[in-house]
Each structure stands twice: as structure tokens, then as C-alpha cells.
C-alpha positions as semicolon CSV with decimal commas, in nm:
position;residue;x (nm);y (nm);z (nm)
1;X;-8,177;-10,973;5,484
2;X;-8,138;-10,945;5,157
3;X;-8,471;-11,053;4,976
4;X;-8,447;-11,348;4,892
5;X;-8,670;-11,530;4,547
6;X;-8,806;-11,924;4,445
7;X;-9,026;-11,976;4,225
8;X;-9,173;-12,384;4,142
9;X;-9,433;-12,480;3,911
10;X;-9,799;-12,615;3,964
11;X;-10,186;-12,586;3,706
12;X;-10,499;-12,392;3,779
13;X;-10,829;-12,516;3,599
14;X;-10,990;-12,378;3,313
15;X;-11,300;-12,576;3,175
16;X;-11,144;-12,959;3,147
17;X;-10,819;-12,825;3,056
18;X;-10,462;-12,735;3,288
19;X;-10,287;-12,505;3,281
20;X;-9,939;-12,384;3,380
21;X;-9,914;-12,185;3,680
22;X;-9,529;-12,097;3,807
23;X;-9,561;-11,997;4,186
24;X;-9,254;-11,682;4,288
25;X;-9,234;-11,685;4,620
26;X;-9,101;-11,322;4,742
27;X;-8,898;-11,228;5,105
28;X;-8,758;-10,866;5,186
29;X;-8,716;-10,675;5,384
30;X;-9,023;-10,436;5,595
31;X;-9,297;-10,471;5,781
32;X;-9,543;-10,848;5,749
33;X;-9,745;-10,853;5,493
34;X;-9,815;-11,110;5,212
35;X;-10,037;-11,087;4,928
36;X;-10,090;-11,297;4,619
37;X;-10,115;-11,105;4,261
38;X;-10,141;-11,292;3,963
39;X;-10,526;-11,236;3,862
40;X;-10,590;-11,453;4,197
41;X;-10,972;-11,513;4,234
42;X;-11,128;-11,512;4,707
43;X;-11,139;-11,855;4,670
44;X;-10,719;-11,899;4,529
45;X;-10,662;-11,500;4,796
46;X;-10,714;-11,662;5,033
47;X;-10,451;-11,920;5,047
48;X;-10,283;-11,682;5,290
49;X;-10,460;-11,778;5,511
50;X;-10,441;-12,132;5,459
51;X;-10,093;-12,147;5,350
52;X;-9,923;-11,912;5,707
53;X;-10,214;-12,184;5,890
54;X;-10,074;-12,513;5,767
55;X;-9,718;-12,376;5,782
56;X;-9,746;-12,285;6,216
57;X;-9,915;-12,572;6,321
58;X;-9,669;-12,867;6,126
59;X;-9,442;-12,629;6,325
60;X;-9,329;-12,449;6,042
61;X;-9,309;-12,145;6,197
62;X;-9,362;-11,828;5,881
63;X;-9,156;-11,580;5,726
64;X;-9,214;-11,262;6,069
65;X;-9,154;-10,989;5,645
66;X;-9,275;-10,837;5,404
67;X;-9,356;-11,238;5,159
68;X;-9,540;-11,192;4,719
69;X;-9,659;-11,484;4,604
70;X;-9,694;-11,437;4,217
71;X;-9,873;-11,632;4,007
72;X;-9,763;-11,597;3,628
73;X;-9,905;-11,560;3,386
74;X;-10,122;-11,225;3,519
75;X;-10,317;-11,254;3,239
76;X;-10,439;-11,603;3,389
77;X;-10,744;-11,599;3,586
78;X;-10,648;-11,870;3,921
79;X;-10,921;-11,986;4,113
80;X;-10,950;-12,304;4,327
81;X;-10,749;-12,352;4,631
82;X;-10,536;-12,619;4,377
83;X;-10,205;-12,325;4,432
84;X;-10,201;-12,429;4,825
85;X;-9,892;-12,660;4,848
86;X;-9,701;-12,495;4,545
87;X;-9,781;-12,135;4,711
88;X;-9,596;-12,328;5,068
89;X;-9,317;-12,493;4,961
90;X;-9,165;-12,226;4,767
91;X;-9,211;-12,015;5,029
92;X;-8,993;-12,227;5,270
93;X;-8,763;-12,301;4,918
94;X;-8,697;-11,912;4,944
95;X;-8,669;-11,883;5,289
96;X;-8,444;-12,183;5,252
97;X;-8,660;-12,404;5,467
98;X;-8,653;-12,739;5,212
99;X;-8,284;-12,759;5,052
100;X;-8,341;-12,617;4,620
101;X;-8,229;-12,906;4,505
102;X;-8,426;-13,140;4,609
103;X;-8,786;-12,930;4,459
104;X;-8,623;-12,879;4,101
105;X;-8,794;-13,069;3,860
106;X;-9,113;-13,133;4,057
107;X;-9,395;-12,971;4,006
108;X;-9,718;-12,973;4,332
109;X;-10,078;-12,979;4,351
110;X;-10,259;-13,017;4,639
111;X;-10,461;-12,723;4,868
112;X;-10,445;-12,711;5,272
113;X;-10,584;-12,710;5,542
114;X;-10,544;-12,551;5,880
115;X;-10,422;-12,872;6,071
116;X;-10,095;-12,885;5,804
117;X;-10,382;-13,133;5,645
118;X;-10,301;-13,162;5,258
119;X;-10,645;-13,243;5,003
120;X;-10,704;-13,314;4,703
121;X;-10,874;-13,119;4,435
122;X;-11,127;-13,095;4,164
123;X;-10,946;-13,213;3,765
124;X;-10,638;-13,370;3,944
125;X;-10,627;-13,560;3,604
126;X;-10,576;-13,270;3,357
127;X;-10,324;-13,058;3,669
128;X;-10,090;-13,282;3,650
129;X;-10,131;-13,339;3,275
130;X;-10,055;-12,994;3,183
131;X;-9,722;-12,982;3,357
132;X;-9,383;-12,991;3,238
133;X;-9,159;-13,190;3,548
134;X;-9,058;-13,493;3,588
135;X;-9,239;-13,562;3,884
136;X;-9,546;-13,410;4,137
137;X;-9,600;-13,387;4,440
138;X;-10,010;-13,401;4,506
139;X;-10,241;-13,505;4,789
140;X;-10,203;-13,961;4,883
141;X;-10,587;-13,950;4,822
142;X;-10,548;-13,826;4,449
143;X;-10,251;-14,017;4,361
144;X;-10,442;-14,292;4,162
145;X;-10,595;-13,983;3,933
146;X;-10,217;-13,828;3,915
147;X;-10,034;-14,140;3,779
148;X;-10,376;-14,161;3,512
149;X;-10,167;-13,890;3,246
150;X;-9,831;-14,170;3,243
151;X;-9,525;-13,914;3,202
152;X;-9,454;-13,891;3,539
153;X;-9,286;-13,976;3,861
154;X;-9,586;-13,959;4,088
155;X;-9,509;-13,867;4,502
156;X;-9,758;-13,844;4,733
157;X;-9,812;-13,762;5,123
158;X;-10,086;-13,702;5,295
159;X;-9,995;-13,352;5,515
160;X;-9,770;-13,021;5,507
161;X;-9,481;-13,152;5,751
162;X;-9,412;-13,533;5,557
163;X;-9,355;-13,335;5,272
164;X;-9,114;-13,123;5,403
165;X;-8,936;-13,425;5,557
166;X;-8,930;-13,597;5,270
167;X;-8,782;-13,309;5,039
168;X;-8,521;-13,270;5,339
169;X;-8,377;-13,609;5,345
170;X;-8,478;-13,730;5,657
171;X;-8,837;-13,944;5,536
172;X;-8,905;-14,178;5,268
173;X;-9,170;-13,997;5,051
174;X;-9,509;-14,282;5,137
175;X;-9,708;-14,476;4,957
176;X;-9,975;-14,371;4,825
177;X;-10,315;-14,501;5,019
178;X;-10,440;-14,814;4,922
179;X;-10,733;-14,827;4,738
180;X;-11,105;-14,813;4,820
181;X;-11,292;-15,210;4,739
182;X;-11,474;-15,139;4,560
183;X;-11,862;-15,099;4,699
184;X;-12,137;-15,249;4,531
185;X;-12,238;-14,866;4,415
186;X;-12,553;-14,823;4,099
187;X;-12,594;-15,171;3,991
188;X;-12,747;-15,084;3,667
189;X;-13,062;-15,281;3,650
190;X;-13,072;-15,555;3,370
191;X;-13,341;-15,556;3,107
192;X;-13,423;-15,899;3,215
193;X;-13,660;-15,762;3,462
194;X;-13,843;-15,586;3,186
195;X;-14,216;-15,769;3,076
196;X;-14,346;-15,732;2,730
197;X;-14,274;-15,411;2,577
198;X;-14,187;-15,536;2,273
199;X;-14,090;-15,152;2,049
200;X;-13,982;-15,022;2,411
201;X;-13,696;-15,283;2,409
202;X;-13,623;-15,277;2,067
203;X;-13,563;-14,919;2,045
204;X;-13,266;-14,912;2,331
205;X;-13,108;-15,204;2,125
206;X;-13,139;-14,935;1,835
207;X;-13,044;-14,684;2,101
208;X;-12,736;-14,867;2,237
209;X;-12,662;-15,032;1,850
210;X;-12,646;-14,687;1,660
211;X;-12,600;-14,383;1,890
212;X;-12,987;-14,267;1,807
213;X;-13,098;-14,071;2,000
214;X;-13,445;-14,170;2,148
215;X;-13,781;-13,990;2,204
216;X;-14,109;-14,183;2,471
217;X;-14,362;-14,102;2,538
218;X;-14,629;-14,242;2,749
219;X;-14,834;-14,214;3,033
220;X;-14,694;-14,263;3,369
221;X;-14,683;-14,584;3,497
222;X;-14,558;-14,719;3,103
223;X;-14,229;-14,760;3,212
224;X;-14,078;-14,524;2,960
225;X;-13,758;-14,420;3,360
226;X;-13,689;-14,770;3,354
227;X;-13,656;-14,973;2,977
228;X;-13,425;-14,571;2,971
229;X;-13,189;-14,635;3,251
230;X;-13,124;-15,014;3,146
231;X;-12,966;-14,947;2,810
232;X;-12,634;-14,843;2,997
233;X;-12,599;-15,146;3,055
234;X;-12,699;-15,269;2,692
235;X;-12,374;-14,989;2,582
236;X;-11,992;-15,147;2,479
237;X;-11,684;-15,039;2,776
238;X;-11,554;-14,698;2,734
239;X;-11,255;-14,761;2,511
240;X;-10,901;-14,611;2,743
241;X;-10,924;-14,252;2,533
242;X;-11,287;-14,204;2,611
243;X;-11,160;-14,392;2,951
244;X;-10,969;-14,114;2,997
245;X;-11,213;-13,830;2,805
246;X;-11,423;-13,879;3,055
247;X;-11,252;-13,939;3,387
248;X;-11,070;-13,545;3,229
249;X;-11,482;-13,405;3,255
250;X;-11,545;-13,603;3,581
251;X;-11,246;-13,472;3,824
252;X;-11,290;-13,128;3,653
253;X;-11,668;-13,105;3,781
254;X;-11,642;-13,277;4,134
255;X;-11,828;-13,600;4,051
256;X;-11,633;-13,903;4,234
257;X;-11,405;-14,180;4,011
258;X;-11,354;-14,521;4,081
259;X;-11,111;-14,637;4,320
260;X;-10,872;-14,659;4,041
261;X;-10,934;-14,366;3,907
262;X;-11,083;-14,409;3,560
263;X;-11,437;-14,429;3,445
264;X;-11,492;-14,710;3,205
265;X;-11,813;-14,805;3,190
266;X;-12,069;-14,496;3,023
267;X;-12,176;-14,229;3,252
268;X;-12,529;-14,237;3,305
269;X;-12,672;-13,837;3,417
270;X;-13,036;-13,812;3,487
271;X;-13,119;-13,413;3,579
272;X;-13,429;-13,313;3,775
273;X;-13,659;-13,102;3,541
274;X;-13,591;-12,821;3,723
275;X;-13,209;-12,782;3,666
276;X;-13,072;-12,401;3,499
277;X;-12,897;-12,392;3,147
278;X;-12,530;-12,336;3,361
279;X;-12,651;-12,698;3,516
280;X;-12,727;-12,867;3,184
281;X;-12,501;-12,675;2,913
282;X;-12,276;-12,597;3,180
283;X;-12,121;-12,242;3,242
284;X;-12,067;-12,043;3,576
285;X;-12,021;-11,679;3,652
286;X;-11,675;-11,644;3,757
287;X;-11,574;-12,049;3,697
288;X;-11,720;-12,267;3,470
289;X;-11,801;-12,572;3,454
290;X;-11,888;-12,792;3,303
291;X;-12,254;-12,890;3,335
292;X;-12,477;-13,183;3,310
293;X;-12,338;-13,259;2,865
294;X;-12,144;-13,302;2,926
295;X;-12,087;-13,514;3,228
296;X;-12,267;-13,723;2,996
297;X;-11,978;-13,788;2,775
298;X;-11,977;-14,138;2,600
299;X;-12,283;-14,187;2,764
300;X;-12,671;-14,135;2,881
301;X;-12,808;-13,804;2,912
302;X;-13,151;-13,898;3,015
303;X;-13,393;-13,605;3,041
304;X;-13,704;-13,749;3,261
305;X;-14,030;-13,551;3,225
306;X;-13,841;-13,308;2,977
307;X;-14,236;-13,131;2,831
308;X;-14,055;-12,990;3,245
309;X;-13,773;-12,860;3,145
310;X;-13,748;-12,505;3,056
311;X;-13,792;-12,484;2,664
312;X;-13,530;-12,226;2,602
313;X;-13,235;-12,510;2,851
314;X;-13,374;-12,776;2,633
315;X;-13,291;-12,538;2,298
316;X;-12,924;-12,525;2,406
317;X;-12,927;-12,893;2,360
318;X;-12,933;-12,822;2,011
319;X;-12,586;-12,737;1,865
320;X;-12,442;-13,059;2,065
321;X;-12,621;-13,204;1,958
322;X;-12,514;-13,238;1,661
323;X;-12,129;-13,147;1,753
324;X;-12,102;-13,281;2,049
325;X;-11,913;-13,044;2,196
326;X;-11,997;-12,660;2,438
327;X;-11,834;-12,372;2,374
328;X;-11,860;-12,137;2,660
329;X;-11,774;-11,814;2,617
330;X;-11,734;-11,511;2,901
331;X;-11,503;-11,202;2,951
332;X;-11,209;-11,353;3,064
333;X;-11,252;-11,625;2,822
334;X;-11,394;-11,916;2,649
335;X;-11,333;-12,316;2,695
336;X;-11,451;-12,569;2,496
337;X;-11,615;-12,882;2,615
338;X;-11,689;-13,239;2,500
339;X;-12,066;-13,322;2,467
340;X;-12,111;-13,636;2,285
341;X;-12,401;-13,808;2,450
342;X;-12,733;-14,066;2,380
343;X;-12,994;-13,840;2,392
344;X;-13,303;-14,021;2,572
345;X;-13,608;-13,808;2,699
346;X;-13,930;-13,921;2,789
347;X;-14,251;-13,676;2,897
348;X;-14,644;-13,789;2,957
349;X;-14,895;-13,711;2,708
350;X;-15,016;-13,401;2,840
351;X;-14,991;-13,266;3,163
352;X;-15,256;-13,470;3,395
353;X;-15,049;-13,776;3,158
354;X;-15,365;-13,936;3,097
355;X;-15,376;-13,824;2,709
356;X;-15,399;-14,081;2,462
357;X;-15,587;-14,358;2,376
358;X;-15,715;-14,393;2,761
359;X;-15,968;-14,099;2,651
360;X;-16,023;-13,970;2,995
361;X;-15,738;-13,646;3,009
362;X;-15,860;-13,357;3,221
363;X;-15,630;-13,152;3,055
364;X;-15,805;-12,855;2,860
365;X;-15,683;-12,831;2,462
366;X;-15,458;-12,489;2,536
367;X;-15,241;-12,726;2,849
368;X;-15,207;-12,939;2,648
369;X;-15,087;-12,778;2,271
370;X;-14,907;-12,558;2,546
371;X;-14,688;-12,901;2,717
372;X;-14,623;-13,097;2,403
373;X;-14,509;-12,758;2,215
374;X;-14,208;-12,758;2,472
375;X;-13,999;-12,901;2,239
376;X;-13,900;-12,739;1,944
377;X;-13,975;-12,857;1,660
378;X;-13,588;-12,859;1,526
379;X;-13,502;-13,018;1,866
380;X;-13,769;-13,278;1,793
381;X;-13,599;-13,356;1,479
382;X;-13,295;-13,429;1,572
383;X;-13,467;-13,742;1,796
384;X;-13,385;-14,064;1,551
385;X;-13,621;-14,216;1,716
386;X;-14,046;-14,129;1,873
387;X;-14,164;-14,396;2,042
388;X;-14,477;-14,438;2,212
389;X;-14,565;-14,685;2,493
390;X;-14,884;-14,826;2,660
391;X;-14,849;-14,960;2,991
392;X;-14,754;-15,324;2,934
393;X;-15,111;-15,579;2,954
394;X;-15,171;-15,816;3,293
395;X;-15,053;-16,133;3,120
396;X;-14,761;-15,914;2,990
397;X;-14,709;-15,880;3,395
398;X;-14,875;-16,137;3,607
399;X;-14,618;-16,364;3,381
400;X;-14,326;-16,540;3,588
401;X;-14,074;-16,505;3,217
402;X;-13,804;-16,313;3,305
403;X;-13,719;-16,096;2,929
404;X;-13,370;-16,151;2,755
405;X;-13,147;-16,063;2,967
406;X;-12,867;-15,661;2,929
407;X;-12,606;-15,961;2,829
408;X;-12,790;-16,089;2,532
409;X;-12,863;-15,816;2,365
410;X;-12,566;-15,662;2,448
411;X;-12,372;-15,835;2,266
412;X;-12,574;-15,769;1,933
413;X;-12,515;-15,396;2,020
414;X;-12,155;-15,457;1,972
415;X;-12,140;-15,678;1,716
416;X;-12,337;-15,352;1,503
417;X;-12,074;-15,169;1,688
418;X;-11,785;-15,369;1,505
419;X;-11,953;-15,332;1,146
420;X;-11,978;-14,985;1,218
421;X;-11,611;-14,935;1,310
422;X;-11,541;-15,122;0,965
423;X;-11,651;-14,829;0,803
424;X;-11,445;-14,547;1,044
425;X;-11,788;-14,454;1,219
426;X;-11,782;-14,484;1,574
427;X;-12,191;-14,542;1,517
428;X;-12,460;-14,528;1,261
429;X;-12,568;-14,205;1,424
430;X;-12,200;-14,042;1,248
431;X;-12,246;-14,171;0,862
432;X;-12,255;-13,880;0,721
433;X;-12,451;-13,791;0,446
434;X;-12,324;-13,757;0,186
435;X;-12,210;-14,146;0,276
436;X;-12,546;-14,243;0,284
437;X;-12,667;-14,312;-0,127
438;X;-12,310;-14,613;-0,068
439;X;-12,415;-14,765;0,268
440;X;-12,687;-14,767;0,320
441;X;-12,828;-14,869;-0,094
442;X;-13,186;-14,971;-0,044
443;X;-13,311;-15,222;-0,233
444;X;-13,601;-15,138;-0,486
445;X;-13,897;-15,223;-0,281
446;X;-13,747;-15,056;0,035
447;X;-13,647;-14,723;-0,247
448;X;-14,030;-14,741;-0,342
449;X;-14,155;-14,679;0,038
450;X;-13,929;-14,393;0,164
451;X;-13,978;-14,253;-0,186
452;X;-14,312;-14,228;-0,105
453;X;-14,323;-14,128;0,215
454;X;-14,117;-13,806;0,147
455;X;-14,370;-13,717;-0,149
456;X;-14,661;-13,786;0,118
457;X;-14,461;-13,469;0,284
458;X;-14,444;-13,690;0,643
459;X;-14,066;-13,714;0,505
460;X;-13,864;-13,404;0,588
461;X;-13,454;-13,383;0,373
462;X;-13,327;-13,422;0,772
463;X;-13,544;-13,737;0,856
464;X;-13,466;-13,919;0,481
465;X;-13,104;-13,895;0,674
466;X;-13,205;-14,011;1,006
467;X;-13,427;-14,351;0,838
468;X;-13,159;-14,455;0,658
469;X;-12,961;-14,454;0,930
470;X;-13,210;-14,704;1,137
471;X;-13,280;-14,866;0,870
472;X;-12,859;-14,855;0,786
473;X;-12,885;-15,001;1,215
474;X;-13,209;-15,195;1,199
475;X;-13,027;-15,464;0,906
476;X;-12,671;-15,501;1,136
477;X;-12,846;-15,561;1,423
478;X;-13,014;-15,864;1,238
479;X;-12,678;-15,877;1,023
480;X;-12,818;-15,788;0,693
481;X;-12,438;-15,724;0,507
482;X;-12,542;-15,468;0,154
483;X;-12,842;-15,352;0,062
484;X;-13,089;-15,274;0,298
485;X;-13,447;-15,438;0,312
486;X;-13,858;-15,285;0,325
487;X;-13,854;-15,504;0,623
488;X;-13,608;-15,222;0,807
489;X;-13,738;-14,888;0,601
490;X;-14,069;-14,982;0,711
491;X;-13,954;-15,050;1,110
492;X;-13,751;-14,772;1,089
493;X;-14,062;-14,534;0,994
494;X;-14,263;-14,672;1,232
495;X;-14,020;-14,592;1,519
496;X;-14,016;-14,274;1,403
497;X;-14,390;-14,115;1,466
498;X;-14,471;-13,742;1,376
499;X;-14,515;-13,428;1,648
500;X;-14,876;-13,463;1,491
501;X;-14,885;-13,872;1,524
502;X;-14,723;-13,789;1,968
503;X;-15,030;-13,533;1,989
504;X;-15,239;-13,724;1,893
505;X;-15,153;-14,113;2,028
């Protein structure tokens, strides 16, 4: 038997981006062997056993000769099982099991089970988007996600046998499975459930309207987590571009997607305080995966018990907060992951949680100091809003009157964001420092208030910029056009407690 070679196209994931891979199969005379070359990782090398078992279980047989599979380009590390289907098709094409013309201009993505079942893999949207063929074959469960790329004819199957039958022309390509009915899921709680907390409610409204990072401090039971979990309900729906960005990240991270495959609501991520740097920031030794900050892209990252996180992990947030992305470098390459998120932190005033005005703190002075100083000064400076909350009063908790619902507040937030969009910005927190004098333009009383605060030393240059942005957001929420008023600056200053004030609160 003369040597025979065939090749088909597939893709692998690197970070959240797909990279094309040419899968070449070579069948030649010699002792039976199956080798995969082209820098595969352990999971990719195990495709030898998965593909052989799947083909045998399907009744296709396996070449009893020397088989070599090359994954080109050879300088790109291949990982995962997403190349299984492409390897199987390339082998069948080289052995003459399927006609060559039926696989032309067609790519294949999917993992094979030992019984021939076709399974989905992480990052299908990015993988399909990287392909240049006219058609792409994916597992049935991934068809909705694959169609989001909107550049290919998407074909699907649930088993290797169905793929072979369709390629031979014996059966038509199966229809994609019907989309699952959206379940109740984790519904976003409504703001009307919270009674009292006037300052806290206003803080998250300003946070949502201007995209300002928020730090909530207060004793246990003060409502910090309740307020933070209602924040996504105040944010506008994701645009088409934002939805695709977020979907790519969630798919690459292996997070569940909606039935139609597209994430349209701002994500809310709340990692545990024991999270490692790789889990929060992203990375990994062999396979670079998105971290929680990337999974919160275009949404909210909530760090409850923020002072319990490792200081080195928290300081890793500083660069992504400024740039909206994280760059992770490894020996075999580097990736850039999107990480534009709204940071909300919550912390107690001390380890026992009874510090502050209650006066019943049991912590030693050094313990309180050490607890609070886990948040570095540069990280604290990146919070536009720093608010202390006390427990709600008894009359507020016993009052049956519902608070203002999220829908009403969300409408004001949307109007404020629309005003920012007219300035060419996504939100006011992105106003460049050079544009602040023109965009804010405080009235004389407001300017004098800022001057006196600066002269007192309680406000730095960077802090001034952040106060001006918050004041602009407050003015937009009030529908005030033009110059910012004194009451907006005063309220912005009251929403930005200094570290010393937070410790003493």
C-alpha cells in the first residue's frame, strides 16, 4: 500500500482567542503505530486512544498500519480535546472512508467520546471565529454558540457516525437541537427589597451611572452584600459588541451560557476570599485561562470580605483597573485578556466586625491596623466611592413600605449613561483628565470648595480627578447640564471617605 495523506482544518484556544490548526494525517506501511506530533499537550496526545476507540465503536475500523498525525503550525502548543473530530475525519479521508470532495472547505471542532459521541469544548465561539472555511462542523450542543460568529455555515451532529453518514451523502446533516427553555436561574434581586440605607442606595446608583468603583465598609448585617447584589439590575443591557466579548470570555472559561449562546446581561462575579492570584487575575502553568476579573468583563466584580483576600492578590487588580485588560506572560507565549469591570468591595471595620461607633470591638489595636492595611494605598485610591454603612434603624426595618424599585433607578442610570455617550464615553469614570476642566467646569462656589479641600491636604491630584468625575455623574443624574454645582461636589466628597475616616468609622 502506498502512503496516503489528507488534511482538514480545525482550531485551538489560546487565552480567549482561537488559532487555526491544520490537521494532517499520514497513513503508511509499517508496524501498527499511532503518533501525534506538532507540540500537543497531554490531553491532546490522548486523542490517539479516544479517536481509535470512537472509530472502532462506530464500526468504521481503524487503519492497521503506521499512522502519523501532524498538528501545524508546530510552534503553537495544542491543548484539549477539541481536535479529536478533525483527527478522525483526516484519518478517514486518508484511508478513503469518506470522499475527499465532501470535506473540502470544511472545518471540524469537537471532542470524541469512546462510544463515538461528539462533545462540545470550551471556547467554541472563538474557535469558529478563527476558521476561514465556508463550513464548520460542531457538536449539536455548540451549534447556537457557533452561529454567533455569523461567518460560516454551521453543521452539527451528535455522534461520529452521523458525521460520516452526512459526509458520504447517505443521510442529511442533523438539525440542531431545540434551544432549551430559559430556566428561572439566578434572578437579580430588586432594590425595593432594601429599606432605609439612603446613602448606600445612592452610592450604588452613582456607581452604576458613572462606572465608579465602590468600597462599602460597615459591621456585619449592615446591608453591604445586599446592596452589591442588586447592582447588576441597575446596569444597562450589554451592546452587541459587549455581549460577544463577554460570551467569548465565558465560553473560554467553561462557564455556562444562556440557551441562545449569547450573554446579554452584565455578569456578576463574587469569588471567595481564598481565591489565588491565578483564579482571580487569570493564568495557569500550561493553559492560560481567564480569571474572575475577565469573567466579570462588562459587569461587576464583587469582593466580599475584601480585607480577607491576600494583599498580593488584591494588588494584582491595580493594573487591570487602569487599563481594562490584563497581560499574562508565560515561557510559551503571552496573552491579553479583557478585564473592564466595575469593582465593588465590602469589608468589616475590624476582624471581629464590631468596631466603629458601636464601641464594642474586641480586637487589639494592632489587629485592627493590620486588618485594614491589607488594602494598600494605591488600591484604595482606585475607589471613587468609599462609603461607611451602619445597620439600618429599627423603624426602617419594621416599616412595610417598599423602597424605590430597581426599574426606576435603572431608568435614571440609563439616562446618565446616554449623556456620557453624547460625550463619546461609555461612562463618566472614563473622562480623560485633560477633558475634566471642560466637562465638569465647576461653578465658583464648587470651585472654592475643591480648592479648600486640596489646601487642607485631604485630597490628592488623582483624588481631585475622581471627585470631579463623581460630581459630574451626580449632576447628570439630577439632569443638570453645563457647570457642576456646589451640592454635587459636596456630595461627591462625602461619598469618598479617607482611609483614616474609614478606620475610625
